[in-house]
Short mmCIF file of C-alpha atoms in Angstrom, two decimals:
data_model
loop_
_atom_site.label_atom_id
_atom_site.label_comp_id
_atom_site.label_asym_id
_atom_site.label_seq_id
_atom_site.Cartn_x
_atom_site.Cartn_y
_atom_site.Cartn_z
CA PHE Z 1 -75.94 -3.78 3.40
CA GLY Z 2 -72.97 -5.79 4.54
CA MET Z 3 -70.29 -4.70 6.88
CA HIS Z 4 -66.91 -4.33 5.22
CA GLN Z 5 -63.96 -5.77 7.05
CA ARG Z 6 -60.35 -5.61 6.13
CA GLN Z 7 -58.29 -8.64 6.70
CA TRP Z 8 -54.64 -7.80 7.22
CA CYS Z 9 -52.04 -10.30 6.25
CA CYS Z 10 -48.38 -9.97 6.65
CA PHE Z 11 -45.57 -11.62 4.86
CA TYR Z 12 -42.05 -12.45 5.87
CA LEU Z 13 -38.97 -12.91 3.78
CA ASP Z 14 -36.07 -15.14 4.64
CA LYS Z 15 -33.10 -12.98 5.52
CA TYR Z 16 -30.87 -15.06 3.24
CA GLU Z 17 -31.12 -16.27 -0.34
CA VAL Z 18 -32.00 -19.97 -0.64
CA SER Z 19 -28.69 -21.81 -0.35
CA ASN Z 20 -27.41 -24.74 -2.37
CA GLY Z 21 -27.57 -26.79 0.85
CA ASP Z 22 -31.27 -26.02 1.39
CA TYR Z 23 -32.15 -26.62 -2.25
CA SER Z 24 -30.21 -29.91 -2.22
CA LYS Z 25 -32.35 -31.14 0.70
CA PHE Z 26 -35.40 -30.47 -1.44
CA LEU Z 27 -33.94 -32.27 -4.46
CA ASN Z 28 -32.88 -35.24 -2.32
CA ASN Z 29 -36.38 -35.45 -0.86
CA LEU Z 30 -37.88 -35.55 -4.35
CA LYS Z 31 -35.44 -38.26 -5.41
CA LEU Z 32 -35.99 -40.39 -2.30
CA SER Z 33 -39.78 -40.10 -2.59
CA GLY Z 34 -39.70 -41.23 -6.24
CA GLN Z 35 -40.98 -37.96 -7.72
CA LYS Z 36 -38.82 -38.31 -10.84
CA GLU Z 37 -40.73 -35.90 -13.05
CA LEU Z 38 -40.80 -33.13 -10.45
CA TYR Z 39 -37.14 -33.82 -9.68
CA GLN Z 40 -36.24 -33.25 -13.35
CA THR Z 41 -38.31 -30.05 -13.40
CA ALA Z 42 -36.66 -28.72 -10.24
CA LEU Z 43 -33.10 -29.79 -11.05
CA TYR Z 44 -30.76 -26.87 -11.73
CA ASP Z 45 -29.31 -26.36 -15.19
CA SER Z 46 -25.55 -26.18 -14.62
CA THR Z 47 -24.93 -25.49 -18.31
CA GLN Z 48 -26.22 -21.94 -17.70
CA TRP Z 49 -22.77 -21.17 -16.26
CA THR Z 50 -21.27 -21.32 -19.75
CA LYS Z 51 -24.07 -19.88 -21.90
CA GLY Z 52 -25.02 -16.37 -22.97
CA LYS Z 53 -23.38 -13.44 -21.24
CA TYR Z 54 -21.31 -15.72 -19.00
CA ALA Z 55 -19.75 -17.76 -21.83
CA VAL Z 56 -16.47 -15.82 -21.71
CA SER Z 57 -16.09 -15.92 -17.95
CA PHE Z 58 -14.25 -19.26 -17.75
CA ASN Z 59 -17.06 -20.83 -15.73
CA ASP Z 60 -16.38 -24.50 -16.51
CA PRO Z 61 -15.20 -25.15 -12.93
CA MET Z 62 -18.39 -23.55 -11.58
CA MET Z 63 -20.52 -25.59 -13.97
CA ASN Z 64 -18.85 -28.77 -12.74
CA LEU Z 65 -18.67 -28.04 -8.99
CA TYR Z 66 -21.08 -25.35 -7.84
CA HIS Z 67 -24.20 -27.40 -7.23
CA TRP Z 68 -22.70 -30.42 -5.50
CA HIS Z 69 -19.37 -29.55 -3.87
CA PRO Z 70 -19.62 -28.97 -0.07
CA ALA Z 71 -17.58 -25.76 -0.39
CA TYR Z 72 -20.63 -24.14 -2.07
CA GLU Z 73 -23.27 -25.34 0.40
CA ASN Z 74 -23.83 -21.83 1.81
CA TYR Z 75 -23.85 -20.13 -1.58
CA PRO Z 76 -27.13 -19.17 -3.29
CA ALA Z 77 -29.00 -21.70 -5.40
CA VAL Z 78 -28.78 -20.58 -9.02
CA CYS Z 79 -29.71 -21.86 -12.48
CA ILE Z 80 -33.12 -23.14 -11.36
CA SER Z 81 -36.37 -22.67 -13.23
CA TYR Z 82 -39.43 -20.76 -12.08
CA GLU Z 83 -41.25 -24.08 -11.82
CA GLY Z 84 -38.44 -25.44 -9.64
CA ALA Z 85 -38.59 -22.39 -7.38
CA LYS Z 86 -42.37 -22.75 -6.99
CA ALA Z 87 -42.04 -26.47 -6.24
CA TYR Z 88 -39.40 -25.66 -3.59
CA CYS Z 89 -41.83 -23.22 -1.93
CA GLU Z 90 -44.60 -25.85 -1.91
CA TRP Z 91 -42.22 -28.44 -0.42
CA LEU Z 92 -40.99 -25.96 2.21
CA THR Z 93 -44.60 -25.16 3.15
CA LYS Z 94 -45.28 -28.85 3.79
CA GLN Z 95 -42.04 -29.31 5.72
CA TYR Z 96 -42.72 -26.33 7.99
CA ASN Z 97 -46.35 -27.15 8.67
CA LEU Z 98 -45.48 -30.75 9.59
CA GLN Z 99 -43.21 -29.60 12.43
CA ARG Z 100 -44.72 -30.00 15.89
CA LYS Z 101 -42.87 -27.08 17.38
CA ARG Z 102 -43.26 -24.15 15.07
CA LYS Z 103 -43.64 -20.43 15.61
CA TYR Z 104 -46.70 -19.99 13.37
CA THR Z 105 -49.79 -22.20 13.13
CA GLN Z 106 -50.03 -22.33 9.35
CA VAL Z 107 -47.57 -20.91 6.84
CA VAL Z 108 -47.52 -20.73 3.05
CA PHE Z 109 -44.14 -20.19 1.44
CA ARG Z 110 -44.23 -18.57 -1.98
CA LEU Z 111 -42.19 -16.42 -4.29
CA PRO Z 112 -42.58 -12.70 -3.58
CA THR Z 113 -44.45 -10.49 -6.00
CA GLU Z 114 -42.42 -7.94 -7.94
CA LEU Z 115 -43.60 -5.16 -5.62
CA GLU Z 116 -42.78 -7.18 -2.50
CA SER Z 117 -39.35 -7.99 -3.89
CA LYS Z 118 -38.61 -4.35 -4.79
CA THR Z 119 -39.85 -3.15 -1.40
CA ALA Z 120 -37.70 -5.67 0.46
CA ALA Z 121 -34.66 -4.95 -1.72
CA GLY Z 122 -35.12 -1.21 -1.15
CA SER Z 123 -35.26 -1.52 2.65
CA GLY Z 124 -38.98 -0.73 2.60
CA ASN Z 125 -38.95 1.65 -0.37
CA PRO Z 126 -40.03 0.04 -3.66
CA ASP Z 127 -38.55 2.97 -5.62
CA ALA Z 128 -35.07 2.81 -4.10
CA LYS Z 129 -32.16 2.03 -6.42
CA THR Z 130 -30.22 0.28 -3.63
CA PRO Z 131 -31.08 -0.98 -0.13
CA PHE Z 132 -28.75 1.55 1.48
CA PRO Z 133 -29.20 5.23 2.45
CA ASN Z 134 -28.89 7.72 -0.40
CA ASP Z 135 -28.85 4.83 -2.88
CA GLN Z 136 -25.14 4.31 -2.28
CA ILE Z 137 -23.29 1.20 -3.41
CA LYS Z 138 -19.99 1.92 -1.62
CA THR Z 139 -18.94 2.88 1.88
CA CYS Z 140 -16.88 6.00 2.47
CA ASP Z 141 -13.83 3.69 2.38
CA LYS Z 142 -14.84 2.90 -1.21
CA CYS Z 143 -15.76 -0.69 -0.31
CA TYR Z 144 -18.74 -2.13 -2.16
CA LEU Z 145 -21.87 -2.93 -0.15
CA GLY Z 146 -22.89 -5.81 -2.38
CA ASN Z 147 -21.68 -8.32 -4.94
CA ILE Z 148 -22.38 -6.45 -8.16
CA ARG Z 149 -20.94 -6.28 -11.64
CA THR Z 150 -19.21 -2.93 -11.75
CA SER Z 151 -18.87 -2.82 -15.55
CA ASN Z 152 -19.50 -5.08 -18.51
CA ASP Z 153 -16.30 -7.05 -18.04
CA ARG Z 154 -15.50 -6.58 -14.35
CA PHE Z 155 -17.11 -8.96 -11.91
CA PHE Z 156 -14.52 -8.89 -9.13
CA GLU Z 157 -13.99 -5.25 -8.05
CA ASP Z 158 -16.57 -5.77 -5.32
CA GLY Z 159 -14.68 -8.64 -3.68
CA GLY Z 160 -16.64 -11.50 -5.22
CA PHE Z 161 -15.49 -13.08 -8.48
CA HIS Z 162 -18.65 -15.23 -8.64
CA GLN Z 163 -21.48 -15.47 -6.13
CA VAL Z 164 -20.64 -15.07 -2.45
CA LYS Z 165 -22.05 -16.86 0.58
CA VAL Z 166 -25.66 -16.00 1.39
CA HIS Z 167 -24.66 -14.19 4.61
CA SER Z 168 -22.02 -11.98 2.98
CA TYR Z 169 -21.89 -8.18 2.99
CA GLU Z 170 -24.10 -6.08 5.23
CA ALA Z 171 -27.82 -6.65 5.71
CA ASN Z 172 -30.16 -3.85 4.70
CA LYS Z 173 -32.19 -2.03 7.36
CA LEU Z 174 -34.84 -4.78 7.20
CA GLY Z 175 -32.18 -7.36 8.08
CA LEU Z 176 -32.10 -8.94 4.60
CA PHE Z 177 -28.78 -9.97 3.06
CA ASN Z 178 -27.69 -9.62 -0.57
CA THR Z 179 -30.65 -7.60 -1.79
CA LEU Z 180 -28.10 -5.73 -3.88
CA GLY Z 181 -26.45 -8.12 -6.30
CA ASN Z 182 -25.02 -11.61 -5.76
CA VAL Z 183 -27.60 -13.36 -7.99
CA SER Z 184 -30.24 -12.32 -10.47
CA GLU Z 185 -33.75 -12.62 -9.10
CA MET Z 186 -36.61 -14.10 -11.07
#
């Protein structure tokens, strides 16, 4: 009869969404290291700005500027594939673990599970509708607490016509930013 032990692991989430600047470092590394196939897999699809439900939103300027213009460096990386997101996590794992001075001995970066994502977005409660107390989306001053679409054709009532910088709005009680809105999660 063996002795049963529980091994406890913990996970951490970055307090911000992955920014265009961070994702660009990854893409540049792939290009410089000659990983052409992985680069093509990880490259964002800017045409997504003008397809589907966003086709009527006059997004041509975003399609042409969002991923490369310095003004959008601190905005969230969007229009990337699941494979690209996984490759970014693998690259980030290698980059972190190669650092001499690091907080943790060995780290694996990965995409969160659906439950982990819901729990983080709900400030610790996977069943919460928003990350804020009483599932509110506005302050008592009627200011929105996140960058959300307020109706089918209104993207700007919350203060953000498109995405906003990754450190915008208030953090939830776990210290995570933009867990309500800003971009669609995988």
